[in-house]
XYZ file of C-alpha atoms in Angstrom:
668
model
C 14.943 22.556 -10.918
C 18.275 21.394 -12.368
C 20.389 18.452 -11.183
C 22.557 20.422 -8.750
C 19.555 22.162 -7.189
C 17.858 18.791 -6.814
C 20.986 17.289 -5.224
C 21.068 20.113 -2.675
C 17.369 19.897 -1.824
C 17.458 16.094 -1.578
C 20.405 16.257 0.853
C 18.556 18.789 3.037
C 15.351 16.722 2.989
C 17.156 13.505 3.957
C 18.925 15.250 6.817
C 15.679 16.763 8.068
C 13.727 13.476 7.781
C 16.393 11.533 9.685
C 16.499 14.247 12.372
C 12.732 13.941 12.840
C 13.032 10.132 12.941
C 15.619 10.488 15.722
C 13.397 12.923 17.661
C 10.362 10.645 17.299
C 11.800 7.155 17.806
C 14.845 7.727 20.023
C 14.119 10.851 22.075
C 10.301 10.532 22.029
C 10.134 14.300 21.433
C 8.542 14.925 18.004
C 8.606 18.502 16.705
C 6.157 18.155 13.799
C 2.901 16.322 13.074
C 2.714 12.990 11.216
C 1.144 14.824 8.277
C 4.015 17.337 8.077
C 6.542 14.482 8.239
C 4.716 12.615 5.460
C 4.857 15.745 3.283
C 8.652 15.849 3.636
C 8.933 12.190 2.609
C 6.571 12.736 -0.332
C 8.600 15.710 -1.563
C 11.775 13.634 -1.367
C 10.107 10.763 -3.253
C 8.944 13.079 -6.025
C 12.429 14.554 -6.437
C 14.015 11.090 -6.532
C 11.499 10.047 -9.187
C 12.553 13.007 -11.341
C 16.270 12.455 -10.650
C 16.727 8.662 -10.192
C 20.513 9.038 -10.444
C 20.414 10.745 -7.022
C 18.761 7.816 -5.226
C 21.043 6.178 -2.631
C 20.509 3.007 -0.520
C 20.389 5.008 2.723
C 17.643 7.365 1.511
C 14.516 7.339 3.732
C 12.474 6.472 0.617
C 14.335 3.170 0.220
C 13.081 1.539 3.402
C 10.536 -0.686 1.628
C 11.790 -2.803 -1.279
C 9.670 -3.359 -4.341
C 9.970 -7.063 -5.064
C 9.477 -10.270 -3.047
C 12.537 -12.491 -2.703
C 12.706 -16.220 -3.390
C 14.446 -17.127 -0.134
C 16.911 -16.039 2.554
C 20.711 -16.092 2.359
C 22.721 -17.432 5.299
C 24.972 -14.976 7.158
C 27.856 -15.940 9.463
C 28.128 -13.661 12.498
C 31.559 -12.102 12.991
C 31.120 -12.573 16.733
C 28.777 -15.403 17.871
C 25.398 -14.289 19.215
C 25.293 -16.323 22.425
C 22.093 -17.015 24.326
C 21.633 -16.098 27.985
C 21.410 -18.514 30.874
C 18.020 -18.262 32.627
C 17.303 -17.937 36.343
C 13.887 -17.868 37.964
C 14.345 -16.701 41.563
C 16.201 -14.197 43.736
C 18.248 -17.093 45.115
C 19.478 -18.060 41.647
C 20.380 -14.413 40.941
C 22.383 -14.397 44.185
C 24.176 -17.574 43.029
C 25.072 -15.786 39.769
C 26.517 -12.886 41.790
C 28.608 -15.213 43.937
C 30.074 -16.878 40.817
C 30.939 -13.458 39.335
C 32.674 -12.235 42.502
C 34.542 -15.511 42.966
C 35.810 -15.522 39.362
C 36.901 -11.877 39.496
C 38.237 -12.074 43.058
C 36.981 -8.523 43.526
C 34.484 -7.045 45.953
C 33.300 -4.196 43.737
C 31.245 -5.144 40.693
C 28.826 -2.747 39.016
C 25.827 -4.181 37.173
C 23.404 -2.981 34.509
C 19.793 -4.183 34.461
C 17.714 -4.058 31.250
C 14.172 -5.092 30.414
C 14.148 -8.402 28.542
C 12.041 -7.569 25.491
C 9.976 -10.521 24.267
C 11.059 -10.451 20.636
C 13.627 -11.635 18.124
C 17.381 -10.962 18.396
C 19.044 -9.444 15.324
C 22.385 -7.930 14.316
C 22.762 -4.712 12.298
C 26.005 -4.103 10.411
C 27.145 -0.560 9.590
C 30.035 0.259 7.253
C 31.383 3.778 7.736
C 28.111 4.722 9.401
C 25.761 3.312 6.721
C 23.476 0.313 7.375
C 24.557 -2.454 4.966
C 23.276 -5.748 6.379
C 20.954 -7.186 9.008
C 20.566 -10.772 10.144
C 18.600 -12.916 12.582
C 20.382 -14.628 15.469
C 19.735 -18.101 13.998
C 21.793 -20.713 15.830
C 24.182 -18.063 17.180
C 26.897 -18.832 14.629
C 24.849 -18.199 11.484
C 21.573 -16.415 10.825
C 19.443 -15.316 7.886
C 19.958 -12.117 5.916
C 16.820 -10.039 6.536
C 18.304 -6.672 5.538
C 15.382 -5.652 3.319
C 12.880 -6.369 6.086
C 14.887 -4.613 8.782
C 15.088 -1.503 6.607
C 11.300 -1.170 6.918
C 11.602 -0.597 10.687
C 11.670 3.172 10.983
C 13.458 3.241 14.342
C 16.534 1.671 12.681
C 18.743 4.477 11.311
C 19.907 3.831 7.746
C 22.820 6.218 8.399
C 24.277 6.937 11.836
C 24.226 10.503 13.164
C 28.023 10.434 13.276
C 30.326 8.612 10.877
C 31.902 5.611 12.613
C 34.889 4.449 10.524
C 35.066 0.802 9.465
C 32.582 -1.843 10.582
C 30.261 -1.568 13.566
C 27.813 -4.356 14.345
C 25.083 -3.568 16.855
C 22.553 -5.978 18.301
C 18.997 -5.571 19.395
C 15.573 -7.073 19.823
C 12.888 -6.684 17.173
C 9.420 -6.737 18.702
C 5.792 -6.042 17.899
C 4.040 -3.510 20.173
C 0.930 -4.796 21.944
C -1.452 -2.556 20.002
C -0.049 -3.693 16.646
C -0.269 -7.335 17.791
C -3.947 -6.985 18.707
C -4.797 -5.297 15.385
C -2.896 -7.904 13.370
C -4.674 -10.799 15.086
C -8.057 -9.102 14.678
C -7.459 -8.810 10.935
C -6.293 -12.419 10.658
C -9.209 -13.770 12.651
C -11.676 -11.747 10.569
C -10.139 -13.209 7.412
C -10.383 -16.736 8.805
C -6.582 -17.022 9.078
C -4.670 -18.555 12.027
C -3.824 -16.004 14.713
C -0.381 -15.558 16.282
C 0.050 -16.966 19.775
C 2.000 -13.981 21.098
C 3.833 -10.818 19.958
C 7.168 -12.667 19.791
C 5.828 -15.183 17.247
C 4.175 -12.357 15.328
C 7.463 -10.418 15.196
C 9.434 -13.485 14.089
C 6.900 -14.355 11.390
C 6.819 -10.769 10.167
C 10.604 -10.448 9.970
C 10.870 -13.624 7.884
C 8.424 -12.520 5.197
C 9.833 -12.872 1.684
C 8.115 -9.623 0.740
C 9.376 -6.581 2.700
C 6.077 -4.813 2.026
C 4.330 -7.350 4.265
C 6.881 -6.665 7.005
C 6.335 -2.919 6.637
C 2.607 -3.405 7.311
C 3.263 -5.203 10.600
C 4.497 -2.138 12.560
C 7.625 -3.736 14.049
C 9.994 -1.842 16.328
C 13.421 -2.450 17.898
C 15.487 -1.754 21.006
C 19.286 -1.920 20.691
C 21.037 -3.646 23.593
C 24.668 -4.148 22.649
C 27.588 -4.426 20.247
C 29.040 -7.429 18.433
C 31.948 -6.641 16.138
C 33.632 -3.227 16.018
C 36.703 -1.933 14.185
C 37.224 1.233 16.186
C 37.350 2.217 19.869
C 34.225 1.959 22.034
C 33.407 3.045 25.623
C 34.737 0.808 28.414
C 31.389 0.159 30.124
C 28.207 -1.399 28.825
C 26.074 1.443 30.223
C 28.274 3.970 28.382
C 28.046 1.940 25.162
C 24.250 2.149 25.301
C 24.412 5.934 25.792
C 26.845 6.184 22.851
C 24.590 4.081 20.614
C 21.665 6.326 21.490
C 23.706 9.382 20.467
C 24.444 7.653 17.150
C 20.693 7.434 16.483
C 19.742 4.013 17.799
C 16.678 3.378 19.921
C 17.801 2.212 23.365
C 15.265 1.270 26.024
C 14.715 4.086 28.514
C 14.471 1.734 31.502
C 18.133 0.624 31.544
C 19.399 0.951 35.143
C 23.069 0.910 36.294
C 23.228 -0.689 39.767
C 26.023 -0.462 42.313
C 25.495 -4.015 43.585
C 23.322 -7.105 43.232
C 20.860 -6.052 45.948
C 20.009 -2.895 43.995
C 19.678 -4.975 40.831
C 17.285 -7.407 42.537
C 15.162 -4.550 43.860
C 14.884 -3.181 40.327
C 13.821 -6.628 39.070
C 11.097 -6.778 41.726
C 9.833 -3.346 40.661
C 9.381 -4.408 37.044
C 7.830 -7.744 37.961
C 5.002 -5.639 39.429
C 4.955 -2.943 36.731
C 5.539 -4.965 33.545
C 1.891 -4.782 32.418
C 2.100 -0.973 32.187
C 4.396 -1.198 29.172
C 3.140 -0.923 25.558
C 5.280 -3.952 24.640
C 5.742 -7.394 26.198
C 8.691 -8.318 28.413
C 9.352 -11.748 29.885
C 11.974 -10.778 32.452
C 15.085 -8.666 32.969
C 18.727 -9.060 31.995
C 21.517 -8.488 34.521
C 24.970 -7.715 33.109
C 28.357 -6.890 34.570
C 28.950 -3.293 33.468
C 32.738 -3.068 32.958
C 33.914 -4.560 29.647
C 37.283 -5.485 31.156
C 35.493 -7.596 33.777
C 33.239 -9.124 31.099
C 36.345 -10.185 29.162
C 37.903 -11.808 32.227
C 34.694 -13.687 33.017
C 34.449 -14.996 29.448
C 31.752 -17.386 28.242
C 30.782 -21.026 27.970
C 30.034 -22.530 24.555
C 26.449 -21.262 24.849
C 26.275 -18.315 27.248
C 28.344 -15.414 28.606
C 29.361 -15.777 32.267
C 28.896 -12.036 32.842
C 25.133 -11.900 32.153
C 21.985 -13.747 33.125
C 18.270 -13.516 32.265
C 15.901 -13.297 35.225
C 12.650 -14.757 33.836
C 9.192 -13.941 35.164
C 6.901 -16.861 35.960
C 3.970 -17.241 33.535
C 0.855 -15.616 34.994
C -2.060 -18.023 34.663
C -5.340 -18.554 36.462
C -7.908 -21.305 36.811
C -11.592 -20.610 36.218
C -14.868 -22.184 35.040
C -16.383 -21.781 31.557
C -20.001 -20.723 32.080
C -20.968 -20.566 28.402
C -19.622 -20.276 24.881
C -21.193 -17.516 22.799
C -20.769 -16.880 19.080
C -19.925 -13.454 17.633
C -20.449 -12.534 13.976
C -17.735 -10.353 12.401
C -17.858 -7.922 9.485
C -16.971 -10.591 6.893
C -19.535 -12.955 8.395
C -17.037 -15.137 10.287
C -18.594 -16.816 13.340
C -16.172 -16.701 16.274
C -16.851 -18.736 19.444
C -15.966 -16.964 22.691
C -15.650 -18.535 26.138
C -17.359 -16.656 28.986
C -15.925 -17.646 32.375
C -15.860 -16.629 36.022
C -13.812 -13.422 36.517
C -10.060 -13.814 37.047
C -7.252 -11.277 37.453
C -4.593 -11.412 34.714
C -1.849 -8.958 33.722
C -3.349 -6.228 35.857
C -6.962 -6.466 34.643
C -10.092 -8.507 35.367
C -10.871 -10.922 32.538
C -14.208 -12.664 31.914
C -13.979 -13.927 28.329
C -11.558 -15.130 25.667
C -11.892 -15.883 21.973
C -11.707 -19.573 21.094
C -11.206 -18.643 17.415
C -12.818 -21.656 15.725
C -14.224 -25.175 16.117
C -10.875 -26.802 15.390
C -9.155 -25.180 18.381
C -12.071 -26.080 20.655
C -11.760 -29.731 19.570
C -7.954 -29.772 19.889
C -8.063 -28.368 23.438
C -11.233 -30.306 24.319
C -12.937 -27.270 25.866
C -16.497 -27.844 27.096
C -19.140 -25.655 28.701
C -18.756 -26.118 32.473
C -15.074 -27.110 32.270
C -12.415 -25.939 34.662
C -9.788 -24.307 32.435
C -6.427 -22.553 32.650
C -6.388 -19.055 31.148
C -3.647 -16.500 30.503
C -2.978 -13.405 28.420
C -1.035 -14.182 25.272
C 1.886 -11.778 25.250
C 0.287 -10.010 28.251
C -2.392 -8.749 25.857
C -5.033 -11.144 24.550
C -6.912 -13.455 26.940
C -6.758 -17.100 25.862
C -7.833 -20.485 27.181
C -4.619 -22.506 27.420
C -6.123 -25.901 28.239
C -9.013 -27.650 29.883
C -8.671 -29.704 33.082
C -10.548 -32.923 32.268
C -9.471 -34.487 35.565
C -11.773 -31.984 37.330
C -14.889 -32.799 35.317
C -18.090 -33.749 37.144
C -19.965 -35.238 34.194
C -22.216 -32.211 33.769
C -19.989 -30.535 31.159
C -21.444 -29.988 27.654
C -19.480 -30.239 24.375
C -19.790 -27.156 22.163
C -21.401 -27.396 18.729
C -21.120 -24.572 16.190
C -24.627 -23.412 15.170
C -25.892 -24.307 11.702
C -27.603 -20.916 11.410
C -26.313 -17.410 12.086
C -27.163 -16.550 15.716
C -28.082 -12.983 14.677
C -30.101 -13.258 11.449
C -30.882 -16.993 11.231
C -29.307 -17.494 7.787
C -27.781 -20.947 7.208
C -24.004 -20.731 7.687
C -21.416 -21.702 5.076
C -18.256 -23.774 5.480
C -15.660 -23.251 2.755
C -13.693 -26.458 1.988
C -10.138 -26.250 3.278
C -10.894 -23.416 5.748
C -11.640 -23.597 9.467
C -13.860 -20.515 9.373
C -17.661 -20.719 9.410
C -19.475 -17.754 7.826
C -22.850 -16.079 7.635
C -23.327 -15.292 3.901
C -26.064 -12.686 4.478
C -24.599 -9.250 3.635
C -27.642 -7.638 5.268
C -27.068 -9.402 8.583
C -27.339 -6.767 11.362
C -24.184 -8.063 13.069
C -22.203 -7.766 9.843
C -23.566 -4.272 9.265
C -22.411 -3.091 12.697
C -18.898 -4.422 12.196
C -18.812 -3.139 8.602
C -19.669 0.382 9.728
C -17.038 0.308 12.463
C -14.457 -0.977 9.995
C -15.420 1.637 7.385
C -14.978 4.425 9.956
C -11.779 3.000 11.491
C -8.414 4.767 11.381
C -6.917 2.509 8.692
C -9.969 3.000 6.469
C -11.956 6.268 6.212
C -10.776 7.481 9.640
C -14.037 9.123 10.755
C -13.268 10.486 14.214
C -16.124 10.046 16.696
C -17.935 7.240 14.872
C -17.326 4.416 17.328
C -19.293 1.463 18.780
C -21.645 3.519 20.973
C -22.657 5.843 18.142
C -22.973 3.066 15.550
C -25.234 1.120 17.911
C -27.524 4.142 18.143
C -27.518 4.590 14.351
C -28.652 0.995 13.936
C -31.184 1.081 16.762
C -32.916 4.104 15.194
C -32.375 2.789 11.656
C -30.538 5.979 10.667
C -27.874 4.115 8.706
C -28.325 0.923 6.649
C -24.926 0.826 4.945
C -21.671 2.875 4.895
C -23.111 5.309 2.329
C -25.825 6.178 4.862
C -23.248 7.947 7.019
C -22.962 10.682 4.389
C -26.713 11.312 4.413
C -26.831 12.116 8.148
C -28.075 15.564 9.143
C -27.920 17.570 12.377
C -31.538 16.649 13.091
C -30.655 12.927 12.939
C -27.977 13.344 15.614
C -29.873 15.792 17.840
C -31.799 13.174 19.797
C -28.957 10.705 20.353
C -27.468 10.036 23.787
C -24.465 12.180 24.752
C -24.760 14.082 21.515
C -24.874 17.837 22.064
C -24.768 20.433 19.326
C -20.953 20.657 19.366
C -20.458 16.885 19.341
C -22.923 16.529 16.459
C -21.120 19.238 14.493
C -17.767 17.501 15.077
C -19.108 14.135 13.872
C -20.656 15.645 10.735
C -17.421 17.543 10.052
C -15.390 14.319 10.390
C -17.754 12.555 7.980
C -17.392 15.378 5.428
C -13.594 15.365 5.751
C -13.492 11.617 5.099
C -14.791 12.175 1.558
C -11.265 13.251 0.596
C -9.534 10.095 1.822
C -7.326 8.316 -0.768
C -8.902 5.644 -2.954
C -6.905 2.914 -1.159
C -8.596 3.837 2.144
C -12.029 3.524 0.525
C -11.221 0.138 -1.030
C -9.995 -1.130 2.339
C -13.010 0.394 4.108
C -15.466 -1.523 1.917
C -14.482 -4.668 3.794
C -13.819 -6.888 0.775
C -12.774 -10.295 2.043
C -8.986 -10.919 1.878
C -8.328 -7.284 0.900
C -6.218 -5.704 3.640
C -4.532 -2.307 3.682
C -1.599 -3.423 1.522
C -3.772 -5.123 -1.124
C -6.043 -2.065 -1.186
C -3.057 0.190 -1.925
C -1.874 -2.094 -4.719
C -5.335 -2.127 -6.308
C -5.678 1.650 -6.042
C -2.289 2.218 -7.676
C -2.914 -0.377 -10.377
C -6.382 0.721 -11.499
C -6.453 4.367 -10.498
C -10.219 4.545 -10.037
C -13.067 2.632 -8.435
C -14.799 2.254 -11.808
C -11.801 0.548 -13.420
C -11.435 -1.763 -10.425
C -15.119 -2.702 -10.614
C -14.676 -3.655 -14.284
C -11.624 -5.878 -13.679
C -11.886 -9.624 -14.219
C -10.031 -12.329 -12.319
C -7.388 -12.702 -15.021
C -6.506 -9.019 -14.908
C -6.349 -9.079 -11.128
C -4.191 -12.200 -10.784
C -1.696 -10.734 -13.277
C -0.827 -8.140 -10.621
C 2.036 -9.184 -8.317
C 0.764 -10.060 -4.811
C -2.872 -10.313 -5.958
C -3.477 -14.053 -5.847
C -6.510 -16.106 -6.891
C -8.220 -15.742 -3.492
C -8.087 -11.945 -3.505
C -9.019 -11.767 -7.194
C -12.056 -14.025 -6.780
C -13.167 -12.125 -3.682
C -12.888 -8.719 -5.432
C -14.835 -9.878 -8.493
C -17.495 -11.520 -6.329
C -17.849 -8.380 -4.199
C -18.403 -6.057 -7.155
C -20.704 -8.528 -8.861
C -23.303 -8.097 -6.117
C -25.867 -5.419 -7.077
C -26.249 -4.320 -3.434
C -22.529 -3.501 -3.210
C -22.561 -1.598 -6.507
C -25.514 0.434 -5.246
C -23.589 1.364 -2.088
C -20.612 2.517 -4.175
C -22.900 4.559 -6.436
C -24.388 6.270 -3.367
C -20.904 6.955 -1.990
C -19.952 8.571 -5.294
C -23.138 10.665 -5.282
C -22.255 11.826 -1.758
C -18.927 13.130 -3.059
C -16.580 10.419 -1.745
C -13.371 10.410 -3.806
C -13.368 7.582 -6.348
C -10.067 8.371 -8.113
C -6.474 7.617 -7.157
C -4.557 10.644 -5.889
C -1.282 8.934 -4.995
C 2.154 9.009 -6.610
C 0.869 8.488 -10.161
C -1.125 11.703 -9.887
C 1.700 13.912 -8.618
C 4.264 12.974 -11.259
C 4.981 15.591 -13.855
C 6.820 15.290 -17.143
C 6.015 14.661 -20.803
C 4.678 11.128 -20.115
C 2.498 12.145 -17.160
C -0.808 10.266 -17.073
C 0.370 7.516 -19.464
C 0.591 3.870 -18.417
C 3.182 1.450 -19.845
C 3.535 -2.320 -19.568
C 6.903 -4.003 -20.296
C 7.099 -7.527 -21.718
C 9.920 -9.593 -23.209
C 13.634 -8.803 -23.168
C 14.952 -5.422 -24.344
C 18.403 -5.160 -25.918
C 19.540 -1.770 -24.592
C 17.723 -1.617 -21.259
C 17.144 -3.872 -18.284
C 13.550 -4.005 -17.020
C 14.540 -1.784 -14.089
C 16.309 0.765 -16.331
C 13.296 1.031 -18.652
C 10.987 1.460 -15.676
C 13.141 4.214 -14.155
C 13.333 5.975 -17.529
C 9.537 6.000 -17.945
C 8.930 7.123 -14.372
C 11.569 9.867 -14.626
C 9.538 11.303 -17.512
C 6.333 11.193 -15.480
C 4.909 7.926 -16.824
C 3.670 4.938 -14.866
C 4.689 1.293 -15.287
C 2.072 -1.359 -14.592
C 2.541 -5.109 -14.296
C -0.642 -6.055 -16.163
C -2.381 -5.105 -19.399
C -5.881 -3.650 -19.293
C -8.101 -1.321 -21.306
C -6.457 1.533 -19.420
C -2.948 0.695 -20.657
C -1.558 3.280 -23.109
C 1.472 1.374 -24.412
C 2.923 -2.136 -24.239
C 6.693 -2.117 -24.838
C 7.516 -5.498 -26.401
C 11.034 -6.907 -26.480
C 12.208 -10.348 -27.570
C 10.005 -13.340 -26.724
C 7.038 -11.376 -25.370
C 4.528 -13.448 -23.434
C 0.839 -13.377 -22.646
C 0.890 -9.611 -22.018
C 1.633 -9.096 -25.736
C -1.267 -11.352 -26.706
C -3.617 -9.545 -24.367
C -2.515 -6.165 -25.757
C -3.328 -7.368 -29.288
C -6.718 -8.618 -28.121
C -7.568 -5.333 -26.375
C -6.206 -3.140 -29.155
C -3.544 -1.534 -26.944
C -0.741 0.163 -28.903
C 2.418 -1.984 -28.989
C 5.885 -0.419 -29.232
C 8.966 -2.288 -30.379
C 12.239 -1.243 -28.755
C 13.207 1.234 -31.502
C 9.723 2.827 -31.334
C 10.032 3.066 -27.560
C 13.398 4.828 -27.981
C 11.899 7.337 -30.414
C 9.017 8.041 -28.037
C 11.453 8.635 -25.174
C 13.749 10.788 -27.321
C 10.909 13.089 -28.373
C 9.206 13.178 -24.960
């Protein structure tokens, strides 16, 4: 394929990918499967690797940046992002309506009611239809430039579906869906890290990550709710603006409702106060706005809030109950998690009987005792939590909780790592750890073995059919025949899913092993860096910490994991079963004269920047690594090379000076 052919194909691919993004995120009407979509993106990425001169900032491949930043730059909003005044009752909404009618001296006022998404307000700036900058609300006058992080949100179009001349600034709410919030907190709790209190805090923390790759892992989303600055003409009603923005490719909430008067608006608010728990994202109220822009302009604003809009906030839904006991659960990494079991209460549309207390420190801070009367709620309408105890209602029969000194499942003495709040069972053979390890290994983010869930894993363990993840691949039809709810067809489906999982990428396997501190992102980095399980198993802490984003904690945990003979035996059995142990990602699909060769750059080059040298190597099919190992083919050394040069000498890796590098490239 020559340059012009590549340019044509790249343009078609980008157009098709953005069309499918619009169908999926805006219209909720996907035409192709996730796998087919991923193939389109992969083809585009391969072409852009071969023809780096054709890469543009608005390409779908450029959503996730490659390097962490050192800090955030301040951005001044062209039009201030005012906050909304809050009201908490129908009477206060009626007062708002009376003020609007009095100020306008008109009887007819149309309103628009929108769900108030519990997230983080941002502005998105487009120049001639291309996304160029995104910022947080901040103090309303200035915010932080989070462009790189916002680009990772796939429902934000990098190029509008129609070219809008000049500048157009749109505004919206970044949020974390409930399911993503639950999964994120589960991972953090399992790793002994502090959990987020609610989806709003999780979204805010994720959007302010210095590394966009962390943000990309957090599964954020956005709803657009308005316009700030605009150079060209716009519709004359807010409801029409939202429809126009949707046509341009933005995701606008489907539950926006134009209302002819305030009574209709209040009725709509009452409907969503009852139905809010049905949504896959959290809302904390509704927003009522005057629809006509001309009327909005006449109403104006105070220093803090517009006079033409108000936020109707829902009251927090809490309940009082009694803690009957505090039990301790053991997770897959051995973390002991205390859980309060209390009298049933109704919260956010479901009956709740227990809530995680996370760790001893939280129990002490909130002074929660067995027998206490407590206030409970659902954090972000999702996760049950004990908000506080009610010591004034104590009878004297309450019992302080003490974390056990031995694992409640296997009896092994627990460990407390200095500087961490987590308490762990160190026994890798602990039955509780095995159950959670198997579930994690089979989970969607890991080996994605459909059908292997809690009920089936419990039966495997009860009958001693599986003793470690490798045991799944030794299962036969006869093993499944006698299990509950396991007919011939179900058994065949499970065995087929297990066989299919052998072809999962190396990163999935690394993540599925359940190495402490190694999440999905770290697993991908390790897979790309080492290329095979064997090379990863041979890595020392120095080699690992030389990789960007792999800090001392992860490095020590990886080395410790592979040092254990039991873990190495499991990996050997997985390999014998045919589970893929080699990387099959981008490095494998590159073609060119340098395909399969790994380079490391160190020191300053005269004729090339580090980025230019990297792009040149990758365009020829080679791979650039950040650390030197036995698997490195060449180290390209410029002026003042550092420790990478010394390590290359020690390992006997071939070193190229700049002129030698040029000759290699010229003859490639």
